[in-house]
Tab-separated table of N, CA and C in Angstrom:
chain	number	residue	atom	x	y	z
A	29	UNK	N	0.834	-1.183	0.000
A	29	UNK	CA	0.000	0.000	0.000
A	29	UNK	C	0.880	1.247	0.000
A	30	UNK	N	0.442	2.280	-0.682
A	30	UNK	CA	1.160	3.540	-0.791
A	30	UNK	C	0.963	4.361	0.483
A	31	UNK	N	2.057	4.933	1.005
A	31	UNK	CA	2.000	5.774	2.201
A	31	UNK	C	2.694	7.099	1.955
A	32	UNK	N	2.067	8.183	2.427
A	32	UNK	CA	2.662	9.514	2.375
A	32	UNK	C	3.061	9.863	3.799
A	33	UNK	N	4.364	10.019	4.014
A	33	UNK	CA	4.888	10.297	5.348
A	33	UNK	C	5.435	11.712	5.377
A	34	UNK	N	4.922	12.517	6.300
A	34	UNK	CA	5.377	13.891	6.482
A	34	UNK	C	6.312	13.922	7.679
A	35	UNK	N	7.532	14.409	7.450
A	35	UNK	CA	8.550	14.411	8.495
A	35	UNK	C	9.026	15.832	8.717
A	36	UNK	N	8.944	16.271	9.949
A	36	UNK	CA	9.509	17.558	10.335
A	36	UNK	C	10.892	17.252	10.896
A	37	UNK	N	11.924	17.836	10.300
A	37	UNK	CA	13.263	17.536	10.763
A	37	UNK	C	14.110	18.795	10.842
A	38	UNK	N	15.177	18.690	11.614
A	38	UNK	CA	16.074	19.817	11.780
A	38	UNK	C	16.692	20.166	10.437
A	39	UNK	N	16.745	21.459	10.145
A	39	UNK	CA	17.267	21.945	8.883
A	39	UNK	C	18.784	22.040	8.983
A	40	UNK	N	19.430	20.885	8.900
A	40	UNK	CA	20.890	20.819	9.042
A	40	UNK	C	21.480	19.958	7.934
A	41	UNK	N	22.734	20.233	7.608
A	41	UNK	CA	23.433	19.446	6.598
A	41	UNK	C	23.450	17.972	7.014
A	42	UNK	N	23.176	17.106	6.066
A	42	UNK	CA	23.235	15.673	6.318
A	42	UNK	C	21.926	15.030	6.725
A	43	UNK	N	20.911	15.821	7.071
A	43	UNK	CA	19.629	15.240	7.513
A	43	UNK	C	18.988	14.421	6.394
A	44	UNK	N	18.929	14.961	5.197
A	44	UNK	CA	18.362	14.243	4.057
A	44	UNK	C	19.169	12.974	3.772
A	45	UNK	N	20.461	13.088	3.853
A	45	UNK	CA	21.338	11.951	3.611
A	45	UNK	C	21.065	10.813	4.600
A	46	UNK	N	20.826	11.152	5.860
A	46	UNK	CA	20.558	10.123	6.863
A	46	UNK	C	19.230	9.410	6.589
A	47	UNK	N	18.228	10.157	6.162
A	47	UNK	CA	16.934	9.536	5.844
A	47	UNK	C	17.084	8.637	4.618
A	48	UNK	N	17.720	9.146	3.575
A	48	UNK	CA	17.913	8.345	2.358
A	48	UNK	C	18.758	7.110	2.663
A	49	UNK	N	19.768	7.266	3.512
A	49	UNK	CA	20.626	6.144	3.896
A	49	UNK	C	19.860	5.066	4.633
A	50	UNK	N	18.923	5.476	5.469
A	50	UNK	CA	18.094	4.514	6.194
A	50	UNK	C	17.313	3.653	5.199
A	51	UNK	N	16.719	4.282	4.196
A	51	UNK	CA	15.955	3.542	3.194
A	51	UNK	C	16.869	2.629	2.383
A	52	UNK	N	17.994	3.162	1.971
A	52	UNK	CA	18.935	2.401	1.157
A	52	UNK	C	19.471	1.183	1.913
A	53	UNK	N	19.857	1.371	3.162
A	53	UNK	CA	20.447	0.287	3.951
A	53	UNK	C	19.476	-0.864	4.177
A	54	UNK	N	18.189	-0.569	4.217
A	54	UNK	CA	17.193	-1.601	4.487
A	54	UNK	C	16.470	-2.088	3.232
A	55	UNK	N	16.848	-1.540	2.082
A	55	UNK	CA	16.249	-1.982	0.824
A	55	UNK	C	14.838	-1.476	0.606
A	56	UNK	N	14.453	-0.377	1.257
A	56	UNK	CA	13.133	0.210	1.057
A	56	UNK	C	13.205	1.177	-0.116
A	57	UNK	N	12.110	1.298	-0.844
A	57	UNK	CA	12.070	2.191	-1.990
A	57	UNK	C	11.394	3.512	-1.631
A	58	UNK	N	11.934	4.601	-2.144
A	58	UNK	CA	11.304	5.918	-2.033
A	58	UNK	C	10.725	6.231	-3.410
A	59	UNK	N	9.399	6.342	-3.500
A	59	UNK	CA	8.742	6.633	-4.773
A	59	UNK	C	8.806	8.118	-5.089
A	60	UNK	N	8.767	8.960	-4.054
A	60	UNK	CA	8.787	10.405	-4.231
A	60	UNK	C	9.340	11.031	-2.964
A	61	UNK	N	10.086	12.122	-3.131
A	61	UNK	CA	10.701	12.792	-1.990
A	61	UNK	C	10.784	14.285	-2.271
A	62	UNK	N	10.214	15.090	-1.388
A	62	UNK	CA	10.346	16.544	-1.484
A	62	UNK	C	10.769	17.072	-0.127
A	63	UNK	N	11.619	18.094	-0.141
A	63	UNK	CA	12.099	18.696	1.090
A	63	UNK	C	12.189	20.199	0.887
A	64	UNK	N	11.741	20.957	1.887
A	64	UNK	CA	11.866	22.416	1.835
A	64	UNK	C	11.780	22.965	3.253
A	65	UNK	N	12.348	24.157	3.472
A	65	UNK	CA	12.236	24.786	4.796
A	65	UNK	C	10.773	25.093	5.126
A	66	UNK	N	10.478	25.206	6.419
A	66	UNK	CA	9.131	25.535	6.880
A	66	UNK	C	9.083	26.993	7.301
A	67	UNK	N	8.003	27.362	7.982
A	67	UNK	CA	7.875	28.722	8.514
A	67	UNK	C	8.923	28.989	9.591
A	68	UNK	N	9.460	27.929	10.183
A	68	UNK	CA	10.545	28.016	11.161
A	68	UNK	C	11.842	27.675	10.422
A	69	UNK	N	12.758	28.632	10.259
A	69	UNK	CA	13.967	28.379	9.463
A	69	UNK	C	14.870	27.272	10.017
A	70	UNK	N	14.653	26.854	11.253
A	70	UNK	CA	15.477	25.780	11.813
A	70	UNK	C	14.916	24.396	11.468
A	71	UNK	N	13.735	24.354	10.836
A	71	UNK	CA	13.084	23.081	10.508
A	71	UNK	C	12.793	22.980	9.012
A	72	UNK	N	12.844	21.769	8.500
A	72	UNK	CA	12.429	21.473	7.130
A	72	UNK	C	11.331	20.425	7.180
A	73	UNK	N	10.485	20.434	6.160
A	73	UNK	CA	9.468	19.397	6.035
A	73	UNK	C	9.855	18.511	4.860
A	74	UNK	N	9.890	17.232	5.131
A	74	UNK	CA	10.155	16.241	4.103
A	74	UNK	C	8.857	15.465	3.893
A	75	UNK	N	8.441	15.367	2.650
A	75	UNK	CA	7.291	14.538	2.311
A	75	UNK	C	7.819	13.380	1.491
A	76	UNK	N	7.584	12.194	1.982
A	76	UNK	CA	8.165	10.993	1.414
A	76	UNK	C	7.036	10.034	1.061
A	77	UNK	N	7.067	9.497	-0.133
A	77	UNK	CA	6.078	8.504	-0.543
A	77	UNK	C	6.798	7.176	-0.694
A	78	UNK	N	6.264	6.173	-0.030
A	78	UNK	CA	6.827	4.825	-0.101
A	78	UNK	C	5.671	3.832	-0.132
A	79	UNK	N	5.985	2.572	-0.321
A	79	UNK	CA	4.928	1.564	-0.300
A	79	UNK	C	5.455	0.302	0.350
A	80	UNK	N	4.521	-0.490	0.802
A	80	UNK	CA	4.858	-1.750	1.445
A	80	UNK	C	3.707	-2.210	2.312
A	81	UNK	N	3.875	-3.370	2.892
A	81	UNK	CA	2.855	-3.904	3.793
A	81	UNK	C	2.801	-3.031	5.052
A	82	UNK	N	1.776	-3.219	5.842
A	82	UNK	CA	1.648	-2.439	7.087
A	82	UNK	C	2.852	-2.671	7.996
A	83	UNK	N	3.343	-3.912	8.046
A	83	UNK	CA	4.502	-4.229	8.883
A	83	UNK	C	5.747	-3.480	8.400
A	84	UNK	N	5.957	-3.451	7.094
A	84	UNK	CA	7.128	-2.767	6.532
A	84	UNK	C	7.038	-1.264	6.800
A	85	UNK	N	5.881	-0.673	6.558
A	85	UNK	CA	5.721	0.769	6.758
A	85	UNK	C	5.821	1.107	8.240
A	86	UNK	N	5.309	0.251	9.105
A	86	UNK	CA	5.453	0.471	10.547
A	86	UNK	C	6.937	0.458	10.940
A	87	UNK	N	7.692	-0.455	10.384
A	87	UNK	CA	9.135	-0.521	10.639
A	87	UNK	C	9.832	0.747	10.131
A	88	UNK	N	9.441	1.214	8.944
A	88	UNK	CA	10.010	2.453	8.394
A	88	UNK	C	9.760	3.613	9.358
A	89	UNK	N	8.514	3.746	9.837
A	89	UNK	CA	8.183	4.839	10.767
A	89	UNK	C	9.021	4.753	12.038
A	90	UNK	N	9.165	3.550	12.586
A	90	UNK	CA	9.955	3.382	13.810
A	90	UNK	C	11.410	3.764	13.582
A	91	UNK	N	11.976	3.333	12.468
A	91	UNK	CA	13.376	3.646	12.170
A	91	UNK	C	13.569	5.146	11.940
A	92	UNK	N	12.626	5.769	11.242
A	92	UNK	CA	12.721	7.218	11.009
A	92	UNK	C	12.655	7.989	12.326
A	93	UNK	N	11.773	7.563	13.229
A	93	UNK	CA	11.639	8.239	14.526
A	93	UNK	C	12.902	8.138	15.370
A	94	UNK	N	13.741	7.145	15.105
A	94	UNK	CA	14.989	6.987	15.854
A	94	UNK	C	16.079	7.956	15.393
A	95	UNK	N	15.913	8.506	14.189
A	95	UNK	CA	16.932	9.433	13.685
A	95	UNK	C	16.939	10.697	14.520
A	96	UNK	N	18.110	11.165	14.853
A	96	UNK	CA	18.270	12.307	15.743
A	96	UNK	C	17.699	13.604	15.146
A	97	UNK	N	17.690	13.712	13.821
A	97	UNK	CA	17.217	14.931	13.155
A	97	UNK	C	15.687	15.047	13.127
A	98	UNK	N	14.985	13.926	13.309
A	98	UNK	CA	13.529	13.916	13.172
A	98	UNK	C	12.876	14.504	14.418
A	99	UNK	N	12.074	15.559	14.202
A	99	UNK	CA	11.349	16.216	15.287
A	99	UNK	C	9.962	15.593	15.435
A	100	UNK	N	9.283	15.356	14.309
A	100	UNK	CA	7.948	14.748	14.334
A	100	UNK	C	7.690	14.061	13.010
A	101	UNK	N	6.949	12.974	13.070
A	101	UNK	CA	6.613	12.193	11.887
A	101	UNK	C	5.119	11.898	11.906
A	102	UNK	N	4.462	12.104	10.779
A	102	UNK	CA	3.040	11.786	10.651
A	102	UNK	C	2.831	11.028	9.348
A	103	UNK	N	2.143	9.901	9.429
A	103	UNK	CA	1.758	9.160	8.227
A	103	UNK	C	0.436	9.764	7.762
A	104	UNK	N	0.497	10.599	6.730
A	104	UNK	CA	-0.701	11.296	6.244
A	104	UNK	C	-1.720	10.344	5.638
A	105	UNK	N	-1.291	9.157	5.287
A	105	UNK	CA	-2.190	8.171	4.697
A	105	UNK	C	-3.302	7.811	5.674
A	106	UNK	N	-3.016	7.902	6.961
A	106	UNK	CA	-3.981	7.524	7.992
A	106	UNK	C	-4.986	8.640	8.291
A	107	UNK	N	-4.803	9.809	7.689
A	107	UNK	CA	-5.658	10.966	7.973
A	107	UNK	C	-6.275	11.506	6.699
A	108	UNK	N	-7.285	12.359	6.865
A	108	UNK	CA	-7.787	13.116	5.726
A	108	UNK	C	-6.693	14.105	5.370
A	109	UNK	N	-6.414	14.220	4.076
A	109	UNK	CA	-5.278	15.033	3.667
A	109	UNK	C	-5.537	15.693	2.325
A	110	UNK	N	-4.691	16.643	2.037
A	110	UNK	CA	-4.640	17.262	0.717
A	110	UNK	C	-3.264	16.924	0.168
A	111	UNK	N	-3.217	16.401	-1.023
A	111	UNK	CA	-1.928	16.118	-1.640
A	111	UNK	C	-1.901	16.713	-3.037
A	112	UNK	N	-0.734	17.198	-3.414
A	112	UNK	CA	-0.563	17.830	-4.717
A	112	UNK	C	0.814	17.500	-5.280
A	113	UNK	N	0.886	17.588	-6.600
A	113	UNK	CA	2.144	17.516	-7.335
A	113	UNK	C	2.122	18.639	-8.354
A	114	UNK	N	3.288	19.031	-8.811
A	114	UNK	CA	3.376	19.982	-9.911
A	114	UNK	C	4.028	19.278	-11.090
A	115	UNK	N	3.533	19.603	-12.272
A	115	UNK	CA	4.047	19.055	-13.515
A	115	UNK	C	4.458	20.213	-14.406
A	116	UNK	N	5.653	20.140	-14.949
A	116	UNK	CA	6.062	21.018	-16.041
A	116	UNK	C	6.244	20.107	-17.239
A	117	UNK	N	5.542	20.410	-18.315
A	117	UNK	CA	5.622	19.573	-19.508
A	117	UNK	C	5.859	20.461	-20.714
A	118	UNK	N	6.876	20.110	-21.486
A	118	UNK	CA	7.192	20.834	-22.710
A	118	UNK	C	6.682	19.999	-23.866
A	119	UNK	N	5.843	20.609	-24.693
A	119	UNK	CA	5.231	19.882	-25.806
A	119	UNK	C	5.478	20.613	-27.120
A	120	UNK	N	5.613	19.828	-28.168
A	120	UNK	CA	5.732	20.373	-29.508
A	120	UNK	C	4.369	20.959	-29.871
A	121	UNK	N	4.358	22.231	-30.248
A	121	UNK	CA	3.098	22.912	-30.566
A	121	UNK	C	3.292	23.722	-31.837
A	122	UNK	N	2.900	23.112	-32.942
A	122	UNK	CA	3.060	23.776	-34.231
A	122	UNK	C	1.736	23.815	-34.972
A	123	UNK	N	1.530	24.868	-35.727
A	123	UNK	CA	0.357	24.992	-36.585
A	123	UNK	C	-0.957	24.851	-35.833
A	124	UNK	N	-1.837	23.983	-36.360
A	124	UNK	CA	-3.159	23.776	-35.789
A	124	UNK	C	-3.143	23.090	-34.434
A	125	UNK	N	-2.036	22.442	-34.108
A	125	UNK	CA	-1.931	21.772	-32.800
A	125	UNK	C	-1.927	22.771	-31.647
A	126	UNK	N	-1.492	23.997	-31.914
A	126	UNK	CA	-1.360	24.994	-30.845
A	126	UNK	C	-2.696	25.239	-30.142
A	127	UNK	N	-3.751	25.414	-30.923
A	127	UNK	CA	-5.077	25.662	-30.338
A	127	UNK	C	-5.573	24.460	-29.538
A	128	UNK	N	-5.343	23.262	-30.064
A	128	UNK	CA	-5.769	22.040	-29.366
A	128	UNK	C	-5.032	21.883	-28.038
A	129	UNK	N	-3.734	22.136	-28.034
A	129	UNK	CA	-2.955	22.022	-26.795
A	129	UNK	C	-3.394	23.087	-25.796
A	130	UNK	N	-3.667	24.286	-26.262
A	130	UNK	CA	-4.166	25.361	-25.381
A	130	UNK	C	-5.508	24.950	-24.768
A	131	UNK	N	-6.385	24.365	-25.565
A	131	UNK	CA	-7.698	23.913	-25.092
A	131	UNK	C	-7.542	22.825	-24.023
A	132	UNK	N	-6.679	21.850	-24.285
A	132	UNK	CA	-6.453	20.790	-23.304
A	132	UNK	C	-5.863	21.351	-22.007
A	133	UNK	N	-4.939	22.281	-22.140
A	133	UNK	CA	-4.341	22.918	-20.965
A	133	UNK	C	-5.421	23.621	-20.131
A	134	UNK	N	-6.314	24.326	-20.796
A	134	UNK	CA	-7.404	25.031	-20.099
A	134	UNK	C	-8.351	24.044	-19.409
A	135	UNK	N	-8.680	22.949	-20.068
A	135	UNK	CA	-9.580	21.945	-19.484
A	135	UNK	C	-9.006	21.417	-18.170
A	136	UNK	N	-7.688	21.206	-18.134
A	136	UNK	CA	-7.033	20.671	-16.943
A	136	UNK	C	-6.569	21.768	-15.983
A	137	UNK	N	-6.967	22.996	-16.257
A	137	UNK	CA	-6.589	24.164	-15.451
A	137	UNK	C	-5.080	24.346	-15.369
A	138	UNK	N	-4.439	24.090	-16.491
A	138	UNK	CA	-3.003	24.311	-16.590
A	138	UNK	C	-2.736	25.721	-17.079
A	139	UNK	N	-1.471	26.114	-16.998
A	139	UNK	CA	-1.065	27.436	-17.494
A	139	UNK	C	0.105	27.258	-18.448
A	140	UNK	N	0.001	27.893	-19.590
A	140	UNK	CA	1.137	27.904	-20.510
A	140	UNK	C	2.077	28.986	-19.998
A	141	UNK	N	3.288	28.574	-19.613
A	141	UNK	CA	4.209	29.516	-18.978
A	141	UNK	C	5.385	29.896	-19.871
A	142	UNK	N	5.511	29.209	-21.017
A	142	UNK	CA	6.563	29.579	-21.968
A	142	UNK	C	6.084	29.200	-23.362
A	143	UNK	N	6.321	30.110	-24.303
A	143	UNK	CA	5.875	29.909	-25.679
A	143	UNK	C	7.046	30.190	-26.609
A	144	UNK	N	7.281	29.264	-27.519
A	144	UNK	CA	8.230	29.502	-28.603
A	144	UNK	C	7.495	29.209	-29.906
A	145	UNK	N	8.193	29.368	-31.019
A	145	UNK	CA	7.579	29.084	-32.318
A	145	UNK	C	7.103	27.647	-32.430
A	146	UNK	N	7.823	26.741	-31.755
A	146	UNK	CA	7.550	25.317	-31.948
A	146	UNK	C	7.131	24.572	-30.688
A	147	UNK	N	7.081	25.267	-29.541
A	147	UNK	CA	6.784	24.523	-28.304
A	147	UNK	C	6.061	25.384	-27.277
A	148	UNK	N	5.300	24.715	-26.422
A	148	UNK	CA	4.704	25.305	-25.228
A	148	UNK	C	5.281	24.571	-24.023
A	149	UNK	N	5.478	25.305	-22.925
A	149	UNK	CA	5.753	24.685	-21.642
A	149	UNK	C	4.544	24.964	-20.771
A	150	UNK	N	3.965	23.911	-20.218
A	150	UNK	CA	2.719	24.013	-19.456
A	150	UNK	C	2.990	23.620	-18.012
A	151	UNK	N	2.411	24.412	-17.096
A	151	UNK	CA	2.477	24.123	-15.663
A	151	UNK	C	1.105	23.616	-15.240
A	152	UNK	N	1.105	22.504	-14.510
A	152	UNK	CA	-0.148	21.901	-14.064
A	152	UNK	C	0.042	21.410	-12.634
A	153	UNK	N	-0.936	21.697	-11.785
A	153	UNK	CA	-0.881	21.271	-10.392
A	153	UNK	C	-2.130	20.465	-10.073
A	154	UNK	N	-1.962	19.398	-9.292
A	154	UNK	CA	-3.102	18.584	-8.888
A	154	UNK	C	-2.626	17.282	-8.287
A	155	UNK	N	-3.563	16.367	-8.081
A	155	UNK	CA	-3.130	15.066	-7.576
A	155	UNK	C	-2.535	14.274	-8.731
A	156	UNK	N	-1.839	13.208	-8.394
A	156	UNK	CA	-1.115	12.438	-9.388
A	156	UNK	C	-1.974	11.929	-10.526
A	157	UNK	N	-3.206	11.526	-10.226
A	157	UNK	CA	-4.061	10.983	-11.279
A	157	UNK	C	-4.447	12.049	-12.298
A	158	UNK	N	-4.608	13.302	-11.851
A	158	UNK	CA	-4.904	14.402	-12.774
A	158	UNK	C	-3.721	14.624	-13.719
A	159	UNK	N	-2.512	14.623	-13.165
A	159	UNK	CA	-1.327	14.834	-13.991
A	159	UNK	C	-1.147	13.678	-14.975
A	160	UNK	N	-1.374	12.454	-14.494
A	160	UNK	CA	-1.284	11.290	-15.371
A	160	UNK	C	-2.303	11.390	-16.509
A	161	UNK	N	-3.514	11.831	-16.195
A	161	UNK	CA	-4.563	11.967	-17.212
A	161	UNK	C	-4.171	12.993	-18.265
A	162	UNK	N	-3.588	14.114	-17.821
A	162	UNK	CA	-3.159	15.137	-18.785
A	162	UNK	C	-2.087	14.580	-19.713
A	163	UNK	N	-1.108	13.892	-19.134
A	163	UNK	CA	-0.041	13.309	-19.956
A	163	UNK	C	-0.620	12.320	-20.960
A	164	UNK	N	-1.635	11.564	-20.544
A	164	UNK	CA	-2.200	10.545	-21.435
A	164	UNK	C	-2.991	11.166	-22.602
A	165	UNK	N	-3.542	12.367	-22.440
A	165	UNK	CA	-4.291	12.974	-23.549
A	165	UNK	C	-3.386	13.738	-24.517
A	166	UNK	N	-2.188	14.040	-24.081
A	166	UNK	CA	-1.217	14.662	-24.986
A	166	UNK	C	-0.561	13.525	-25.773
A	167	UNK	N	-0.633	13.593	-27.064
A	167	UNK	CA	-0.062	12.524	-27.892
A	167	UNK	C	1.427	12.372	-27.569
A	168	UNK	N	1.888	11.127	-27.358
A	168	UNK	CA	3.286	10.903	-26.965
A	168	UNK	C	4.319	11.558	-27.877
A	169	UNK	N	4.031	11.666	-29.154
A	169	UNK	CA	5.014	12.270	-30.058
A	169	UNK	C	5.134	13.775	-29.837
A	170	UNK	N	4.121	14.387	-29.196
A	170	UNK	CA	4.187	15.829	-28.895
A	170	UNK	C	5.073	16.132	-27.686
A	171	UNK	N	5.222	15.172	-26.776
A	171	UNK	CA	5.925	15.420	-25.515
A	171	UNK	C	7.430	15.488	-25.756
A	172	UNK	N	8.008	16.627	-25.367
A	172	UNK	CA	9.447	16.822	-25.494
A	172	UNK	C	10.164	16.548	-24.176
A	173	UNK	N	9.524	16.943	-23.066
A	173	UNK	CA	10.154	16.781	-21.754
A	173	UNK	C	9.083	16.869	-20.666
A	174	UNK	N	9.261	16.072	-19.606
A	174	UNK	CA	8.344	16.076	-18.469
A	174	UNK	C	9.153	16.161	-17.183
A	175	UNK	N	8.728	17.061	-16.275
A	175	UNK	CA	9.335	17.171	-14.947
A	175	UNK	C	8.195	17.199	-13.942
A	176	UNK	N	8.281	16.331	-12.906
A	176	UNK	CA	7.269	16.308	-11.843
A	176	UNK	C	7.943	16.574	-10.511
A	177	UNK	N	7.223	17.274	-9.637
A	177	UNK	CA	7.795	17.678	-8.353
A	177	UNK	C	7.817	16.567	-7.326
A	178	UNK	N	6.965	15.597	-7.434
A	178	UNK	CA	6.760	14.645	-6.357
A	178	UNK	C	5.647	15.165	-5.462
A	179	UNK	N	5.159	14.311	-4.601
A	179	UNK	CA	4.001	14.618	-3.773
A	179	UNK	C	4.374	15.542	-2.612
A	180	UNK	N	3.522	16.529	-2.361
A	180	UNK	CA	3.540	17.264	-1.105
A	180	UNK	C	2.163	17.075	-0.495
A	181	UNK	N	2.083	17.092	0.822
A	181	UNK	CA	0.802	16.844	1.463
A	181	UNK	C	0.691	17.555	2.790
A	182	UNK	N	-0.540	17.764	3.196
A	182	UNK	CA	-0.836	18.402	4.470
A	182	UNK	C	-2.152	17.824	4.988
A	183	UNK	N	-2.252	17.664	6.306
A	183	UNK	CA	-3.483	17.145	6.904
A	183	UNK	C	-4.598	18.173	6.746
A	184	UNK	N	-5.810	17.698	6.568
A	184	UNK	CA	-6.968	18.598	6.469
A	184	UNK	C	-7.355	19.114	7.850
A	185	UNK	N	-7.992	20.257	7.884
A	185	UNK	CA	-8.554	20.791	9.121
A	185	UNK	C	-7.508	21.239	10.111
A	186	UNK	N	-7.782	21.024	11.397
A	186	UNK	CA	-6.915	21.501	12.474
A	186	UNK	C	-5.730	20.598	12.760
A	187	UNK	N	-5.726	19.383	12.227
A	187	UNK	CA	-4.611	18.471	12.482
A	187	UNK	C	-3.331	19.065	11.911
A	188	UNK	N	-2.217	18.853	12.613
A	188	UNK	CA	-0.959	19.418	12.131
A	188	UNK	C	0.194	18.464	12.375
A	189	UNK	N	1.304	18.797	11.760
A	189	UNK	CA	2.532	18.025	11.925
A	189	UNK	C	3.612	18.969	12.455
A	190	UNK	N	3.266	19.732	13.475
A	190	UNK	CA	4.241	20.639	14.094
A	190	UNK	C	4.481	20.161	15.516
A	191	UNK	N	5.653	20.463	16.090
A	191	UNK	CA	5.990	19.933	17.410
A	191	UNK	C	5.026	20.350	18.511
A	192	UNK	N	4.584	21.588	18.497
A	192	UNK	CA	3.623	22.025	19.508
A	192	UNK	C	2.281	22.225	18.825
A	193	UNK	N	1.220	21.867	19.488
A	193	UNK	CA	-0.110	21.931	18.892
A	193	UNK	C	-0.588	23.369	18.856
A	194	UNK	N	-0.640	23.920	17.667
A	194	UNK	CA	-1.044	25.323	17.498
A	194	UNK	C	-2.529	25.457	17.201
A	195	UNK	N	-3.267	24.338	17.242
A	195	UNK	CA	-4.687	24.405	16.896
A	195	UNK	C	-5.469	25.256	17.885
A	196	UNK	N	-4.959	25.431	19.099
A	196	UNK	CA	-5.682	26.255	20.063
A	196	UNK	C	-5.786	27.697	19.604
A	197	UNK	N	-4.872	28.125	18.724
A	197	UNK	CA	-4.938	29.499	18.227
A	197	UNK	C	-6.182	29.707	17.380
A	198	UNK	N	-6.747	28.637	16.859
A	198	UNK	CA	-7.947	28.761	16.053
A	198	UNK	C	-9.164	29.149	16.884
A	199	UNK	N	-9.097	28.910	18.181
A	199	UNK	CA	-10.203	29.261	19.079
A	199	UNK	C	-10.047	30.661	19.649
A	200	UNK	N	-8.993	31.344	19.255
A	200	UNK	CA	-8.704	32.672	19.766
A	200	UNK	C	-9.701	33.698	19.242
A	201	UNK	N	-9.864	34.769	19.994
A	201	UNK	CA	-10.707	35.879	19.539
A	201	UNK	C	-9.922	36.860	18.685
A	202	UNK	N	-8.651	36.584	18.461
A	202	UNK	CA	-7.792	37.447	17.674
A	202	UNK	C	-8.229	37.408	16.211
A	203	UNK	N	-8.686	38.529	15.638
A	203	UNK	CA	-9.179	38.528	14.249
A	203	UNK	C	-8.085	38.293	13.229
A	204	UNK	N	-6.826	38.387	13.618
A	204	UNK	CA	-5.738	38.185	12.645
A	204	UNK	C	-5.456	36.720	12.417
A	205	UNK	N	-6.077	35.813	13.197
A	205	UNK	CA	-5.834	34.383	13.046
A	205	UNK	C	-6.704	33.820	11.965
């Protein structure tokens, strides 16, 4: 089964290497990996997609929690979540094909972000199945290059993956919240 694991870790050199090394040493596969700083410059959020039986994924979570850099780990698969990927796709767009590609981009709520005489570069954001569907409707001979960001995810509602529970701020009378 596919699992999306959100890891809050210290923003220090070598943290990513230690997580990747853990997977490599145990023969686990990483299907997707994204890392970026958070609102706290001392922390980064890593979103990792992996798959395996419940026992394997449970072992992965336990091993990740043992790493000194890991502040908090949440398996988003177990919660209601929002997940997104970004796709940049460069397609051959010549003559009458240009209008058709523009129409398809609009249907999928994509944006053409670069135009040349012979090509369009389109940006598309959504869940993986939406991006896969867009790629499948673009004729393979039109595709020049594809780049995908990998999955990012966040829990829905008040649930969070931060060390201290900030959900109490939502009950505040402060209008700036």
